[in-house]
GROMACS .gro file of C-alpha atoms in nm:
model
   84
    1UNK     CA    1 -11.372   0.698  -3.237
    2UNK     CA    2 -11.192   0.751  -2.913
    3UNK     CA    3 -10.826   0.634  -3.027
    4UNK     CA    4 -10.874   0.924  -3.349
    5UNK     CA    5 -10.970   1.249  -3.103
    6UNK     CA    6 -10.705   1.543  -3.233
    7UNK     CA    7 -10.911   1.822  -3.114
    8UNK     CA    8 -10.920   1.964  -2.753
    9UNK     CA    9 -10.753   1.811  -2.448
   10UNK     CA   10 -10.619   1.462  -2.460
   11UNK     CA   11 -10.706   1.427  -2.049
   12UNK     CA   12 -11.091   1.563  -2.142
   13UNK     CA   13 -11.132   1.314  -2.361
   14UNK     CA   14 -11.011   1.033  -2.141
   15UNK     CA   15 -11.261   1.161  -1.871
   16UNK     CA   16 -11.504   1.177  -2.149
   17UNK     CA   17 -11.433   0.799  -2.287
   18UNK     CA   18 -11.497   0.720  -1.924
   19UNK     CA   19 -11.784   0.895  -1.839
   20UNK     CA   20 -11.952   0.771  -2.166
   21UNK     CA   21 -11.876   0.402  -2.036
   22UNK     CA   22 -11.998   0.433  -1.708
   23UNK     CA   23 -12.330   0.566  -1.844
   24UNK     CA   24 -12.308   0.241  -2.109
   25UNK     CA   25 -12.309   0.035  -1.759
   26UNK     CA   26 -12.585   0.203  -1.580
   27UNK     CA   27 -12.353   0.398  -1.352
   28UNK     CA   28 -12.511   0.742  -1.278
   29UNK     CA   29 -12.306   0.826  -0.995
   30UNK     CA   30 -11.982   0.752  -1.120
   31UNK     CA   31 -12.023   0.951  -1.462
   32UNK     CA   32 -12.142   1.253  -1.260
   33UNK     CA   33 -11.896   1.202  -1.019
   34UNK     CA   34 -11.607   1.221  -1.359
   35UNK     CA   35 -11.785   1.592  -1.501
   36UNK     CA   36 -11.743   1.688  -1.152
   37UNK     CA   37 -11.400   1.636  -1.100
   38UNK     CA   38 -11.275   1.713  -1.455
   39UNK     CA   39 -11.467   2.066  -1.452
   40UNK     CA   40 -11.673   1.918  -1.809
   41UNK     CA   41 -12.016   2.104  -1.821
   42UNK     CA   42 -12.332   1.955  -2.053
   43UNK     CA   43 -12.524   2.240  -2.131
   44UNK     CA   44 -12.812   2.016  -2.296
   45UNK     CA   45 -12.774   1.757  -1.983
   46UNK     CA   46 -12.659   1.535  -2.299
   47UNK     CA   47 -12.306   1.372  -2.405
   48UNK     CA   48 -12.316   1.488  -2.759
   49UNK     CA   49 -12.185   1.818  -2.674
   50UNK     CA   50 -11.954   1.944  -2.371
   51UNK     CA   51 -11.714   2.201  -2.295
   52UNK     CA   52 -11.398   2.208  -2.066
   53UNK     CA   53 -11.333   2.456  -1.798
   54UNK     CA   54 -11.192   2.677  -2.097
   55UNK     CA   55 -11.473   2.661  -2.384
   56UNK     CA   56 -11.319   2.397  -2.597
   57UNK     CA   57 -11.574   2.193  -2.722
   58UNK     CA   58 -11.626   1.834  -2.750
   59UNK     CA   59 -11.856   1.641  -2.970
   60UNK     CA   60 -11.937   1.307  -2.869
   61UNK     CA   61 -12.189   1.088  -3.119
   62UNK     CA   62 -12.445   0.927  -2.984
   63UNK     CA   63 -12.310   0.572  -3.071
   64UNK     CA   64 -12.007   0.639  -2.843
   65UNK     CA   65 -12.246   0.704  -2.523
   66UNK     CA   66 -12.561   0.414  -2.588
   67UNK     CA   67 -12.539   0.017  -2.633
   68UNK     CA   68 -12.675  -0.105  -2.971
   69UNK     CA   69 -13.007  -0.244  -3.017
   70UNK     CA   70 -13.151  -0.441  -3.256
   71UNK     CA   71 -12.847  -0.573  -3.352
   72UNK     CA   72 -12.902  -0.925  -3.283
   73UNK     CA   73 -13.126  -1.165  -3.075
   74UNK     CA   74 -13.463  -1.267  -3.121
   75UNK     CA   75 -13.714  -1.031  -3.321
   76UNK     CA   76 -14.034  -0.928  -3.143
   77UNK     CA   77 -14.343  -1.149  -3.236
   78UNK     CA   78 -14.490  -0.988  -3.562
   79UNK     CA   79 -14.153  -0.785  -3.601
   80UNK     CA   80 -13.956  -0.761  -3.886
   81UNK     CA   81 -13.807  -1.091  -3.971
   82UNK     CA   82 -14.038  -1.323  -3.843
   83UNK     CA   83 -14.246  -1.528  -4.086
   84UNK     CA   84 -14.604  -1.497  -4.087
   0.00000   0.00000   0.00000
């Protein structure tokens, strides 16, 4: 996703990339600190849409900004997949 970004500001989307992956790792204060300092505003307090100091727009899916789950790993007891 990153690496195919046309649209906007190549910087913003760099910042964005970044912010995304410290939220992936937990890091609160370092992904607020990024918005800060690159002027990006979240007008829904969400990643999947934010604007630059200008207006330009910048969609983010939610897959870019969350780790998978239930990808792998054991299943719940009674899940799906386990034999009863």
């Amino acid at each position: 996703f990153w690496s195919s970004r046309t649209e906007g500001n190549t910087h913003m989307w760099q910042n964005i990339r970044s912010i995304a992956e410290a939220l992936a790792s937990n890091d609160l204060m370092l992904a607020n600190a990024i918005l800060e300092a690159s002027n990006i505003i979240s007008p829904t307090g969400t990643m999947d849409s934010l604007y630059d100091e200008t207006g330009v727009q910048y969609k983010v899916p939610i897959y870019c900004c969350a780790n998978p789950v239930e990808l792998c790993g054991d299943s719940p007891a009674g899940g799906a997949g386990s034999a009863a």
